[in-house]
mmCIF file with all atom_site columns, C-alpha atoms in Angstrom:
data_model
loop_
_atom_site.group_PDB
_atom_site.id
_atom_site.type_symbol
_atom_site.label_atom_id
_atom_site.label_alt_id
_atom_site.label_comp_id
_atom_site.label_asym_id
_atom_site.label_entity_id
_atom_site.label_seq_id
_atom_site.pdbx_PDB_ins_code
_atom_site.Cartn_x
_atom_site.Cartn_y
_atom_site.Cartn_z
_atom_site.occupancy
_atom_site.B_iso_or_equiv
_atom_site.pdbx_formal_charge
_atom_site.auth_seq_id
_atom_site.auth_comp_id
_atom_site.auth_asym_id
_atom_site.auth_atom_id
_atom_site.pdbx_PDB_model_num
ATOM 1   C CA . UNK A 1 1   ? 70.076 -1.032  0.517   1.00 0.00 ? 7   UNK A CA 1
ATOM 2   C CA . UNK A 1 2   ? 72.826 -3.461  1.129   1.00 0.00 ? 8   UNK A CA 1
ATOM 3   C CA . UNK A 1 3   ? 73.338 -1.718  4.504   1.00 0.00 ? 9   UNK A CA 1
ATOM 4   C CA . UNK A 1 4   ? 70.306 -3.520  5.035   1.00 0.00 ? 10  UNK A CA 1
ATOM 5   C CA . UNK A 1 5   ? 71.939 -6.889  5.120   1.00 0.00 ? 11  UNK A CA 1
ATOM 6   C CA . UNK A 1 6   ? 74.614 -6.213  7.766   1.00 0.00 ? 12  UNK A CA 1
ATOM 7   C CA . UNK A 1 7   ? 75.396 -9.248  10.031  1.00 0.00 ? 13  UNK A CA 1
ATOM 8   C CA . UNK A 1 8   ? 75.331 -7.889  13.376  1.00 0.00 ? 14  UNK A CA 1
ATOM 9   C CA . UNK A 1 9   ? 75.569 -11.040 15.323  1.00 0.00 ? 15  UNK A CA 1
ATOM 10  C CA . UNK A 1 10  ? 75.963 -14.408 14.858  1.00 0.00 ? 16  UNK A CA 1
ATOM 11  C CA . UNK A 1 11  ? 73.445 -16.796 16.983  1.00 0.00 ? 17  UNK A CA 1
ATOM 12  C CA . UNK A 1 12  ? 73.798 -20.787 17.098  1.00 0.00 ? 18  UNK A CA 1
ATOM 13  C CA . UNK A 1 13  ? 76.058 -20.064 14.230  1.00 0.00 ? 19  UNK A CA 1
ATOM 14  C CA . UNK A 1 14  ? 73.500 -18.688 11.959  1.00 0.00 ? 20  UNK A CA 1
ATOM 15  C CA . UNK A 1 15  ? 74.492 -14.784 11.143  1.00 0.00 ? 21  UNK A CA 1
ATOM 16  C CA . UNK A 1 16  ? 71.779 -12.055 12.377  1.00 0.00 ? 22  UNK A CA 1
ATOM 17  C CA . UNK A 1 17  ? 71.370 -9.139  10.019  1.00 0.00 ? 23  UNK A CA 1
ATOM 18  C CA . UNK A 1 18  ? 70.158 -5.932  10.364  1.00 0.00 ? 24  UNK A CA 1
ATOM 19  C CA . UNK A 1 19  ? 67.011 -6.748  8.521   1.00 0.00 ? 25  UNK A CA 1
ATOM 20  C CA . UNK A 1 20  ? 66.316 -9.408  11.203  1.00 0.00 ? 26  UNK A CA 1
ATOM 21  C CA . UNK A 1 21  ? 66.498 -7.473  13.972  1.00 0.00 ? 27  UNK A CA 1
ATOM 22  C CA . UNK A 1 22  ? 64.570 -4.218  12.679  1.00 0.00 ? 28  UNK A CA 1
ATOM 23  C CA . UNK A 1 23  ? 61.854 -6.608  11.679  1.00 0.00 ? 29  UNK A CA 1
ATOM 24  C CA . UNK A 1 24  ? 61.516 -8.035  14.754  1.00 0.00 ? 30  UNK A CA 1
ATOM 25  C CA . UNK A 1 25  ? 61.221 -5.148  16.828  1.00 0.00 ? 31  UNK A CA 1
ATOM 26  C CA . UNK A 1 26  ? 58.663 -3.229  14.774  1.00 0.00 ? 32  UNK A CA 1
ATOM 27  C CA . UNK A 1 27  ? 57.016 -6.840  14.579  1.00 0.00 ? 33  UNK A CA 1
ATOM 28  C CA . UNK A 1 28  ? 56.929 -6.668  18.593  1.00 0.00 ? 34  UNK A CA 1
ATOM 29  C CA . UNK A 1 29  ? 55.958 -3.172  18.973  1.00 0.00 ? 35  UNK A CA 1
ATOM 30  C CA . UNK A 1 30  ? 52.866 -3.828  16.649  1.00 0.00 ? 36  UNK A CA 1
ATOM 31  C CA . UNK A 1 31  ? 51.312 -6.740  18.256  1.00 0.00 ? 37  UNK A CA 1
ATOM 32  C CA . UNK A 1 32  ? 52.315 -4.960  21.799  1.00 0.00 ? 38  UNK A CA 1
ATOM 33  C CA . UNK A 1 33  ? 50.425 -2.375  20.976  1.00 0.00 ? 39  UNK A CA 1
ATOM 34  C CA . UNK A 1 34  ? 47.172 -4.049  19.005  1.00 0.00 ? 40  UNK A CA 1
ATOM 35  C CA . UNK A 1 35  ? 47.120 -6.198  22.358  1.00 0.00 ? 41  UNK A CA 1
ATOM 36  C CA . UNK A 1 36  ? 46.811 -2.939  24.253  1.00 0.00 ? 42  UNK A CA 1
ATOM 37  C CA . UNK A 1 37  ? 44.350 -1.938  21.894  1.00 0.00 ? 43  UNK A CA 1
ATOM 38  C CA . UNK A 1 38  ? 46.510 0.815   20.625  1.00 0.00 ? 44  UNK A CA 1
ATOM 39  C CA . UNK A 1 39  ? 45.183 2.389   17.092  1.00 0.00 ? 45  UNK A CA 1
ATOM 40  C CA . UNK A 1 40  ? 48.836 3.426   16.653  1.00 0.00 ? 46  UNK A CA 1
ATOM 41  C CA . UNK A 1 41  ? 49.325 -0.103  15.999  1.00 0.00 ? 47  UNK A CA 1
ATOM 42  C CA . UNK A 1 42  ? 48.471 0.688   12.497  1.00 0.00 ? 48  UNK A CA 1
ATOM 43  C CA . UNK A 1 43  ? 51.240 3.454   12.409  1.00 0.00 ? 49  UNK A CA 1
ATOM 44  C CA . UNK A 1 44  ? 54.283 0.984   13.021  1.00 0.00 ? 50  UNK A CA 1
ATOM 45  C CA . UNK A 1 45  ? 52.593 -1.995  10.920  1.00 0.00 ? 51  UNK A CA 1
ATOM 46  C CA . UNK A 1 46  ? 53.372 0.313   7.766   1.00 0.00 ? 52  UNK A CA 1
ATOM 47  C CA . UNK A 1 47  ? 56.954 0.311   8.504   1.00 0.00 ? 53  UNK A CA 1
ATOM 48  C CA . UNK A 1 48  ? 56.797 -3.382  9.670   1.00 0.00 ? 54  UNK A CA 1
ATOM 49  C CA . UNK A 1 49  ? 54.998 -4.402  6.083   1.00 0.00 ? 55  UNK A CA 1
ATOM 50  C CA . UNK A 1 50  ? 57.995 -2.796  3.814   1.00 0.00 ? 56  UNK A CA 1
ATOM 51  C CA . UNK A 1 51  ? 60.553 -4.585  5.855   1.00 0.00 ? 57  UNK A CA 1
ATOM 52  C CA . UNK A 1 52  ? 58.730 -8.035  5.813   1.00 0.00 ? 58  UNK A CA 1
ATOM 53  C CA . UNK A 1 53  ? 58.942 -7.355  2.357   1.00 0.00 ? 59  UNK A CA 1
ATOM 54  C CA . UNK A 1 54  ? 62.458 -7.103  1.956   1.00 0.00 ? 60  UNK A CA 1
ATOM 55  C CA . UNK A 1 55  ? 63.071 -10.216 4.126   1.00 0.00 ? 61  UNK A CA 1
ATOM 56  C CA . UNK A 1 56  ? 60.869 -12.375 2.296   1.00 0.00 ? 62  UNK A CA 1
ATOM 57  C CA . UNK A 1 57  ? 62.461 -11.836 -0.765  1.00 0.00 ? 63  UNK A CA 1
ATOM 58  C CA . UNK A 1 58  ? 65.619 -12.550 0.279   1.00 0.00 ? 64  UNK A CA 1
ATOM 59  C CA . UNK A 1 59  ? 64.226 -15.518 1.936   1.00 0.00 ? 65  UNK A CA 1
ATOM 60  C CA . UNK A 1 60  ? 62.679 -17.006 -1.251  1.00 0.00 ? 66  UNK A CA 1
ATOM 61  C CA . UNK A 1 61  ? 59.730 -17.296 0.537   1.00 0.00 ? 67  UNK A CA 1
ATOM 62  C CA . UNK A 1 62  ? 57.348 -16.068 -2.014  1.00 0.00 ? 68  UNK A CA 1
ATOM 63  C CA . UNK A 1 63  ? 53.681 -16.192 -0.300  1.00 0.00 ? 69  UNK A CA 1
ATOM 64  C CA . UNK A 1 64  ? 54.846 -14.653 2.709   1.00 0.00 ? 70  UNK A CA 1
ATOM 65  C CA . UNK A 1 65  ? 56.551 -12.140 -0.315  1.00 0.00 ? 71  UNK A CA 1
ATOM 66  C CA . UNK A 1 66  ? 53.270 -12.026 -1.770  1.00 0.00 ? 72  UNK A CA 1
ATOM 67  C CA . UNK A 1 67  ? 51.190 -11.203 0.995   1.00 0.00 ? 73  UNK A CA 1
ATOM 68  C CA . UNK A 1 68  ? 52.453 -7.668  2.027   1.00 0.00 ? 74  UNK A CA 1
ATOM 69  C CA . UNK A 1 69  ? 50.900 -5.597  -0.402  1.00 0.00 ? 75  UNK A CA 1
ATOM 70  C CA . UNK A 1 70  ? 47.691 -7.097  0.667   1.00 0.00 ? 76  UNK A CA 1
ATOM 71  C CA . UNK A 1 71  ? 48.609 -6.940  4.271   1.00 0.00 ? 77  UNK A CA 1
ATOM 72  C CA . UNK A 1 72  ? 48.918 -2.820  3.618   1.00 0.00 ? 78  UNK A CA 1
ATOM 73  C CA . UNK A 1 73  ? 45.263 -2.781  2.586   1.00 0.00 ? 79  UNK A CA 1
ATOM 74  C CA . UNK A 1 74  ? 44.216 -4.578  5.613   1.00 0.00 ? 80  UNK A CA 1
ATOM 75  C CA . UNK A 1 75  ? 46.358 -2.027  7.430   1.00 0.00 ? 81  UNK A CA 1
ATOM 76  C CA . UNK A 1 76  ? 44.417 0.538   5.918   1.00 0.00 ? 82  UNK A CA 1
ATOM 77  C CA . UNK A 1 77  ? 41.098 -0.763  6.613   1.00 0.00 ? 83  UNK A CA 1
ATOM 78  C CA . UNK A 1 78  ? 41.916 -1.518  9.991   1.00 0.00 ? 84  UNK A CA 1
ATOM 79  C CA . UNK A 1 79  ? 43.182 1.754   11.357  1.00 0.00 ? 85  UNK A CA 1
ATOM 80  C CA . UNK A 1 80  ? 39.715 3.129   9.367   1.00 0.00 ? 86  UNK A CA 1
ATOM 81  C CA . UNK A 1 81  ? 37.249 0.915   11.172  1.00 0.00 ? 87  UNK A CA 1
ATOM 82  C CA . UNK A 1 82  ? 38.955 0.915   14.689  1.00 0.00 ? 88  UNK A CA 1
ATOM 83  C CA . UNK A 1 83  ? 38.380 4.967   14.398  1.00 0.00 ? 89  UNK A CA 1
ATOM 84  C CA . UNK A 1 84  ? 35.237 5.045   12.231  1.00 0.00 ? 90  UNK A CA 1
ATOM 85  C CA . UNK A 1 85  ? 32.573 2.913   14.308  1.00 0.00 ? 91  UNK A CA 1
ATOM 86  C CA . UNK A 1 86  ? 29.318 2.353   13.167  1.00 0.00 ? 92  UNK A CA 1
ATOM 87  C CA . UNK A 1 87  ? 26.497 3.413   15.024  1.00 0.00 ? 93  UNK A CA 1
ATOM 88  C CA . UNK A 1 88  ? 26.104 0.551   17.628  1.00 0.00 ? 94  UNK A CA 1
ATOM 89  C CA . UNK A 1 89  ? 30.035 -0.444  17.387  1.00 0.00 ? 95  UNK A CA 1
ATOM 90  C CA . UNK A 1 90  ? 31.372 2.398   19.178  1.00 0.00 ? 96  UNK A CA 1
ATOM 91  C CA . UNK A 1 91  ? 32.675 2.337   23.246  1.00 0.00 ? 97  UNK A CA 1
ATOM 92  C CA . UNK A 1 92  ? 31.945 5.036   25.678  1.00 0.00 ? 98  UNK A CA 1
ATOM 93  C CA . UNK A 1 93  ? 34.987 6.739   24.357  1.00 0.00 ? 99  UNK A CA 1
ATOM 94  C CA . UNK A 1 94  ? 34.506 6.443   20.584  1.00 0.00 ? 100 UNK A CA 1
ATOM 95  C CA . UNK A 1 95  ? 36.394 3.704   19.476  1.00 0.00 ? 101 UNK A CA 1
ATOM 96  C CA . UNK A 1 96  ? 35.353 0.416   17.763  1.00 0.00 ? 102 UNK A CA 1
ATOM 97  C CA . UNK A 1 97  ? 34.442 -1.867  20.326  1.00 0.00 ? 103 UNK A CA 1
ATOM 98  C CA . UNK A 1 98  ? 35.828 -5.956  20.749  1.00 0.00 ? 104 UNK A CA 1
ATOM 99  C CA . UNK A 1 99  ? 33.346 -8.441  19.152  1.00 0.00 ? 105 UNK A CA 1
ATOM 100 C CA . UNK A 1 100 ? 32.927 -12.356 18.716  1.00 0.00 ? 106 UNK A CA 1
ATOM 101 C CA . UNK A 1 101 ? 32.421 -14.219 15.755  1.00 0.00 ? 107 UNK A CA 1
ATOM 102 C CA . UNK A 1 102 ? 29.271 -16.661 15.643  1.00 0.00 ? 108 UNK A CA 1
ATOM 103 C CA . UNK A 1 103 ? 30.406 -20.329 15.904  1.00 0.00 ? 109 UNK A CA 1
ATOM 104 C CA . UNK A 1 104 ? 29.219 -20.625 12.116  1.00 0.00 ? 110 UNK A CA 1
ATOM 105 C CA . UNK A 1 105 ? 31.452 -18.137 10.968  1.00 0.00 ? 111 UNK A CA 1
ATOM 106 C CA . UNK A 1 106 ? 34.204 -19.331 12.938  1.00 0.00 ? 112 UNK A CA 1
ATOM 107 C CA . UNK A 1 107 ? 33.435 -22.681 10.898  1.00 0.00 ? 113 UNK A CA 1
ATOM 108 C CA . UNK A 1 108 ? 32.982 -20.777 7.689   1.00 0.00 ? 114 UNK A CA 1
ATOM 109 C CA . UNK A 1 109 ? 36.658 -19.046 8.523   1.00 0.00 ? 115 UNK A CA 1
ATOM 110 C CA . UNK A 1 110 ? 38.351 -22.563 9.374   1.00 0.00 ? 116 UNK A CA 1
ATOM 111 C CA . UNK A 1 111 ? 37.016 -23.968 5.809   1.00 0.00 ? 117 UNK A CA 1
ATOM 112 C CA . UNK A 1 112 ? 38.240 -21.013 3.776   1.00 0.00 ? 118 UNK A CA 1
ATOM 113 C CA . UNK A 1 113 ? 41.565 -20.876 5.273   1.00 0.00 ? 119 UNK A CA 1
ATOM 114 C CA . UNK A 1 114 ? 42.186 -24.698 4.845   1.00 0.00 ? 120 UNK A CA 1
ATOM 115 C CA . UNK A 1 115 ? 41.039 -24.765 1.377   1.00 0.00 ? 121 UNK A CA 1
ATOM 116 C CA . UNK A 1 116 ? 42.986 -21.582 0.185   1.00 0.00 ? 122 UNK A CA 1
ATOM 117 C CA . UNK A 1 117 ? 46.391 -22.870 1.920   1.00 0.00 ? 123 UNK A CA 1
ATOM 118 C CA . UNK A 1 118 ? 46.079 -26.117 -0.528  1.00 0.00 ? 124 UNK A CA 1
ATOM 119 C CA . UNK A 1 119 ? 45.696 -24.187 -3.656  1.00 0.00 ? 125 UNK A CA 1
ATOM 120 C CA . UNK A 1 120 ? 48.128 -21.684 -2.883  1.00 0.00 ? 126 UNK A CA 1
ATOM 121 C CA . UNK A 1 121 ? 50.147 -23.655 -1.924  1.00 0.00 ? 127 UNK A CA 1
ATOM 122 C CA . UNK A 1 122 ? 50.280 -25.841 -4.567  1.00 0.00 ? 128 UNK A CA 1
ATOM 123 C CA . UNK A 1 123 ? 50.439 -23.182 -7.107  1.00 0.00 ? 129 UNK A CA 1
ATOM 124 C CA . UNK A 1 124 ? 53.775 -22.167 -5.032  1.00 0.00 ? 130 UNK A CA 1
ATOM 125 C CA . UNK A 1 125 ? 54.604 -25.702 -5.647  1.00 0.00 ? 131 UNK A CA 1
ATOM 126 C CA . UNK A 1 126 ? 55.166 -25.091 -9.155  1.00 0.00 ? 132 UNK A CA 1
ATOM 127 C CA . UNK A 1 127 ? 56.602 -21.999 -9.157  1.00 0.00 ? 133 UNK A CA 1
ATOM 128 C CA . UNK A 1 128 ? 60.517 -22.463 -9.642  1.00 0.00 ? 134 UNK A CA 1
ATOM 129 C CA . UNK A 1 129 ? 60.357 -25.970 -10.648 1.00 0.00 ? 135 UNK A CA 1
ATOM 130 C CA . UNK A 1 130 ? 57.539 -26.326 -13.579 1.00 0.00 ? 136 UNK A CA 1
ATOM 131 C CA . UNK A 1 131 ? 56.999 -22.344 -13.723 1.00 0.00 ? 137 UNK A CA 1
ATOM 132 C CA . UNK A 1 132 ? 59.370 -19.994 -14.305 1.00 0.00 ? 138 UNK A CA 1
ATOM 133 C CA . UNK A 1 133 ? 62.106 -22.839 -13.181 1.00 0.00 ? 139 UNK A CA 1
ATOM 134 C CA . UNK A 1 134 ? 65.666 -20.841 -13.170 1.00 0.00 ? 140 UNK A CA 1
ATOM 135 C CA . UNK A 1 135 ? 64.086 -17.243 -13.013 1.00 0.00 ? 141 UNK A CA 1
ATOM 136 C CA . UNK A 1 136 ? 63.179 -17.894 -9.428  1.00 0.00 ? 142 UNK A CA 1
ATOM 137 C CA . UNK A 1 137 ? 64.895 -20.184 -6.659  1.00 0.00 ? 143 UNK A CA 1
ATOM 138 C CA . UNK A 1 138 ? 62.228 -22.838 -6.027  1.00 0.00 ? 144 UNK A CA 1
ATOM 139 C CA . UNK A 1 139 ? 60.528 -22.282 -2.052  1.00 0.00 ? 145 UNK A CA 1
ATOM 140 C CA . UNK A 1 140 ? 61.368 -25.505 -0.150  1.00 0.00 ? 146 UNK A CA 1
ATOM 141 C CA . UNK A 1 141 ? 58.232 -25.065 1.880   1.00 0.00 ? 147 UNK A CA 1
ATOM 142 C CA . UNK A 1 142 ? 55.124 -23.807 -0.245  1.00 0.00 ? 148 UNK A CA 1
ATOM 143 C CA . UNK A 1 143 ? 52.763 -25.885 1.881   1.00 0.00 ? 149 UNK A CA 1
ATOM 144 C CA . UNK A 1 144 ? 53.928 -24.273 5.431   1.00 0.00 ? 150 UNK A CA 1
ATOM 145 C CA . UNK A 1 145 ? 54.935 -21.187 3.614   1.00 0.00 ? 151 UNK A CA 1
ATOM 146 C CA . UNK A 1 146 ? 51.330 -20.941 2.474   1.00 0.00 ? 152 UNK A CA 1
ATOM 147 C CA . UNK A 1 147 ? 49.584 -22.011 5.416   1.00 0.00 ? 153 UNK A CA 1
ATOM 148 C CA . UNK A 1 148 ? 51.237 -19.529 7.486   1.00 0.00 ? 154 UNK A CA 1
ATOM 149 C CA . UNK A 1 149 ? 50.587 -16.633 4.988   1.00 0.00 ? 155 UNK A CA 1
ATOM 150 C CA . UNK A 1 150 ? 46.691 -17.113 4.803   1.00 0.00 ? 156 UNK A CA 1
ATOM 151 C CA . UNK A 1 151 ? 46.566 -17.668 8.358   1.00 0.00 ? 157 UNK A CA 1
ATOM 152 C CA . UNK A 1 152 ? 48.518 -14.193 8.457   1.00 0.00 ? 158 UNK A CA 1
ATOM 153 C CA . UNK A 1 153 ? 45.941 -12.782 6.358   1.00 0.00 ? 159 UNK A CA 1
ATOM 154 C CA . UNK A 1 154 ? 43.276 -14.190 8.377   1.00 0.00 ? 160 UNK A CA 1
ATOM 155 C CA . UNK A 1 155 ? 44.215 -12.871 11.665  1.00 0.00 ? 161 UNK A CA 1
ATOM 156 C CA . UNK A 1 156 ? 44.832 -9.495  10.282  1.00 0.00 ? 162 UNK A CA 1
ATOM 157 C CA . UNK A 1 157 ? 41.705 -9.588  9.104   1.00 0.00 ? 163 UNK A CA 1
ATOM 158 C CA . UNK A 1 158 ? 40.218 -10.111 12.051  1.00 0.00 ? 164 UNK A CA 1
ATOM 159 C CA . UNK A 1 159 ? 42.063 -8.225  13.691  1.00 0.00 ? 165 UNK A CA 1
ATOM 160 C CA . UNK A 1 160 ? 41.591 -4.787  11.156  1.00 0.00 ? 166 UNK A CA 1
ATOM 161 C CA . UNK A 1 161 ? 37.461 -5.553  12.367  1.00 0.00 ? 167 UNK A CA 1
ATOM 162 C CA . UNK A 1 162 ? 38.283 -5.745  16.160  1.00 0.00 ? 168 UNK A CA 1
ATOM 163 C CA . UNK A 1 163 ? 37.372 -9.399  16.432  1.00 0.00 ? 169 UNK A CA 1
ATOM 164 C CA . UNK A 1 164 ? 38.520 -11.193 19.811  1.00 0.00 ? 170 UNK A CA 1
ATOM 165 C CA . UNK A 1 165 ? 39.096 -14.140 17.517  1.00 0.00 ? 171 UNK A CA 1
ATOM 166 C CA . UNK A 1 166 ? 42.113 -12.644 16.147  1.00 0.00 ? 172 UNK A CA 1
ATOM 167 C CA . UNK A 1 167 ? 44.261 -13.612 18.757  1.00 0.00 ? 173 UNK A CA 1
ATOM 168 C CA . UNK A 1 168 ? 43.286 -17.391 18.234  1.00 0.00 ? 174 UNK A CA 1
ATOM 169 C CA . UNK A 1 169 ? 44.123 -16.895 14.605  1.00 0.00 ? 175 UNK A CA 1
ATOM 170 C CA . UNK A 1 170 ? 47.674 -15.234 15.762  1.00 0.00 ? 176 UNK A CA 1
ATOM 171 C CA . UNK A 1 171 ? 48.504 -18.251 18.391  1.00 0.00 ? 177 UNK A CA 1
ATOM 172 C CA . UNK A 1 172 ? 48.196 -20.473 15.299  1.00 0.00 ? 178 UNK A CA 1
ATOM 173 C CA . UNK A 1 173 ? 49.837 -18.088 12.938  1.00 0.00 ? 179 UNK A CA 1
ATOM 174 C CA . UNK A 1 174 ? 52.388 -18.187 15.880  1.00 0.00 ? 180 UNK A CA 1
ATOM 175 C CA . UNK A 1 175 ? 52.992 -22.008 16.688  1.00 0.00 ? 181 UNK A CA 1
ATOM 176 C CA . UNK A 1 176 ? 53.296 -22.486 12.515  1.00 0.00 ? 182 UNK A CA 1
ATOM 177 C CA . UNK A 1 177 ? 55.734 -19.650 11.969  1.00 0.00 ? 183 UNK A CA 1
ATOM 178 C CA . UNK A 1 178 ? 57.984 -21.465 14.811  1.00 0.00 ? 184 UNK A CA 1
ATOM 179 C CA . UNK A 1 179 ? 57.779 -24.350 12.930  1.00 0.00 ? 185 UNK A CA 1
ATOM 180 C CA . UNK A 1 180 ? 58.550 -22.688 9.660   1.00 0.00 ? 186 UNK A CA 1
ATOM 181 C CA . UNK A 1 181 ? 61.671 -20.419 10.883  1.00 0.00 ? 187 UNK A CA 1
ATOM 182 C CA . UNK A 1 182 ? 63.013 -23.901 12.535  1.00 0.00 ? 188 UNK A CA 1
ATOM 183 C CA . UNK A 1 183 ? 62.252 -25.891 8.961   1.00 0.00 ? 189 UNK A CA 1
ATOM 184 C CA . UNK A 1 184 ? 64.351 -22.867 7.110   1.00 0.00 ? 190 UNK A CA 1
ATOM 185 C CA . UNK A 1 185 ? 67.014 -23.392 9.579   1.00 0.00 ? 191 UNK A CA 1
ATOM 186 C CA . UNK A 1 186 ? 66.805 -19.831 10.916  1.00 0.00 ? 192 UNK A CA 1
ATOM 187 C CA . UNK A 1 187 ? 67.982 -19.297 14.535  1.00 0.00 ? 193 UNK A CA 1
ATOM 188 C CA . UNK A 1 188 ? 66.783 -15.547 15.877  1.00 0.00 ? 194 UNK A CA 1
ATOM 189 C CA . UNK A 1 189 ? 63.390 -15.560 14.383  1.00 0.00 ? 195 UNK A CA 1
ATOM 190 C CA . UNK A 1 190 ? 62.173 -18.870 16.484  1.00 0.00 ? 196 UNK A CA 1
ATOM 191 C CA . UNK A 1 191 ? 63.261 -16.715 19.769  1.00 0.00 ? 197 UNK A CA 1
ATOM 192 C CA . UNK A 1 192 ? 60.973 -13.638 17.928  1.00 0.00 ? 198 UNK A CA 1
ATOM 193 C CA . UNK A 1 193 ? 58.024 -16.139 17.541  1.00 0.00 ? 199 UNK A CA 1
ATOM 194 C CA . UNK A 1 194 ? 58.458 -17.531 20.795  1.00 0.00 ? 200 UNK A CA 1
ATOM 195 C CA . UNK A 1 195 ? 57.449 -13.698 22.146  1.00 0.00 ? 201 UNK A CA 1
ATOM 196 C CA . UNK A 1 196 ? 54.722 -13.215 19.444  1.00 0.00 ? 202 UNK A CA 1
ATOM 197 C CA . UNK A 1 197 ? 53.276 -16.218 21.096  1.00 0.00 ? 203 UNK A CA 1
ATOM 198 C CA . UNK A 1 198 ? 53.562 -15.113 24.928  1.00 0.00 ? 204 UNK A CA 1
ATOM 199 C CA . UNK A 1 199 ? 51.800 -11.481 23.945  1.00 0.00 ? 205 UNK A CA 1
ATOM 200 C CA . UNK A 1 200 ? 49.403 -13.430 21.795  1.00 0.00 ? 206 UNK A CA 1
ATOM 201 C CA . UNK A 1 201 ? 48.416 -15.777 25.001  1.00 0.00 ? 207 UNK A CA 1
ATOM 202 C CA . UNK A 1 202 ? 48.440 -12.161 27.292  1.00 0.00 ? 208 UNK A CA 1
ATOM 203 C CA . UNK A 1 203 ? 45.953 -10.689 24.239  1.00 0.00 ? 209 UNK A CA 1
ATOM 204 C CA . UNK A 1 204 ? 43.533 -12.878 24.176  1.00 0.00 ? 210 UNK A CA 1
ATOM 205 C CA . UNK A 1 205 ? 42.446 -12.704 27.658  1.00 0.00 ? 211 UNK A CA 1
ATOM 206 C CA . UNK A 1 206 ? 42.856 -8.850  27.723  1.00 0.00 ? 212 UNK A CA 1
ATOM 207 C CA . UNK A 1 207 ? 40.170 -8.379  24.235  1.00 0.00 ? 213 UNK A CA 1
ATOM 208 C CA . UNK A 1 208 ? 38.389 -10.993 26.213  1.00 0.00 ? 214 UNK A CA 1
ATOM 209 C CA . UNK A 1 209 ? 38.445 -8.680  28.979  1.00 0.00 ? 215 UNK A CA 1
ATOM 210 C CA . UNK A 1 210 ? 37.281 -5.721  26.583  1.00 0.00 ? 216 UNK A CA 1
ATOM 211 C CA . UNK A 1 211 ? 34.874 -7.722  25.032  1.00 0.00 ? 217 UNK A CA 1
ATOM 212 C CA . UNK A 1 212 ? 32.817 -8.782  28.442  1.00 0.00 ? 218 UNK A CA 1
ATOM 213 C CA . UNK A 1 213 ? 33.242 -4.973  29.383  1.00 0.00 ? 219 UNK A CA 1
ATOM 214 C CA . UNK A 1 214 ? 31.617 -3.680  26.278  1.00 0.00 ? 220 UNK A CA 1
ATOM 215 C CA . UNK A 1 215 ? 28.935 -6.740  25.856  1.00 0.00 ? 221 UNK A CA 1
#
């Protein structure tokens, strides 16, 4: 796999590899096409997932690492429900249609996510420094490495049950990424993020859009 690794490029003086690059565009093409409301969304996000993988490791970002295998399940469940409506759920043409969550859950959804990102990411804290120091390179940003991954987990949660809130979830997911790639001193993947947040912004008003149609 060290093929993998080739530096392709070099941009601000920080080297692009192949890795970079392949995970950006399959990153692209997924939310391109969940913002279309494309089910083969699902298809490219299983490529996408084993290359995050990959990049995370080499990255010593471990909850990012961590939170692939789980982002496969949600995969999973979300190309099942957006082609497996319930009775009630379904559009015109078959497919799961674009709902809102209540302003409670919405609350309920803020409070989980803020309370998981502290534990996690103190336990992350810990690991490579009190835990397991010298088998793994401590992560120099548990906190923001954490935050992003549940809000990851969040919006592809909400995403896998065709909730318009998603894309709220994703600008956030969006604006801290940014902030984490520019933290890790990474150059390319702040110009990815920069596009994840322009078809996040374009998303959100087209589900809206879908939503109001299928009220």
């Amino acid at each position: 796999m060290e093929f993998i690794n080739t530096i392709l490029f070099e941009l601000g003086g920080k080297p692009v590899l192949l890795i970079d690059l392949l995970s950006a565009v399959f990153g692209l093409t997924v939310v391109f096409l969940a913002g279309r409301n494309s089910k083969y969304n699902f298809y490219v996000g299983y490529l996408y997932t084993a290359l995050l993988f990959f990049m995370f490791w080499q990255k010593h970002l471990y909850a990012n690492l961590i939170l692939q295998p789980i982002s496969l399940g949600i995969n999973i469940l979300g190309q099942y429900r957006w082609s497996h409506p319930r009775k009630g759920e379904e559009t015109s043409s078959g497919d799961l249609k674009v709902t809102m969550l209540s302003w409670p859950w919405r609350a309920g959804v803020v409070a989980l996510v803020l309370i998981m990102a502290l534990v996690w990411g103190w336990l992350m804290s810990q690991l490579g420094t009190k835990w397991f120091a010298g088998l793994f390179p401590a992560n120099p940003l548990p906190y923001l490495d954490c935050v992003v991954t549940v809000l990851i987990l969040t919006a592809q949660t909400l995403s896998a049950l065709k909730k318009w809130d998603c894309w709220i979830a994703w600008l956030f997911v969006n604006i801290a990424n940014l902030t984490l790639y520019l933290k890790a001193g990474l150059v390319f993947m702040p110009i990815v993020s920069c596009l994840y947040l322009v078809n996040g912004i374009w998303s959100l008003f087209s589900w809206y859009k879908l939503y109001r149609k299928n009220a």
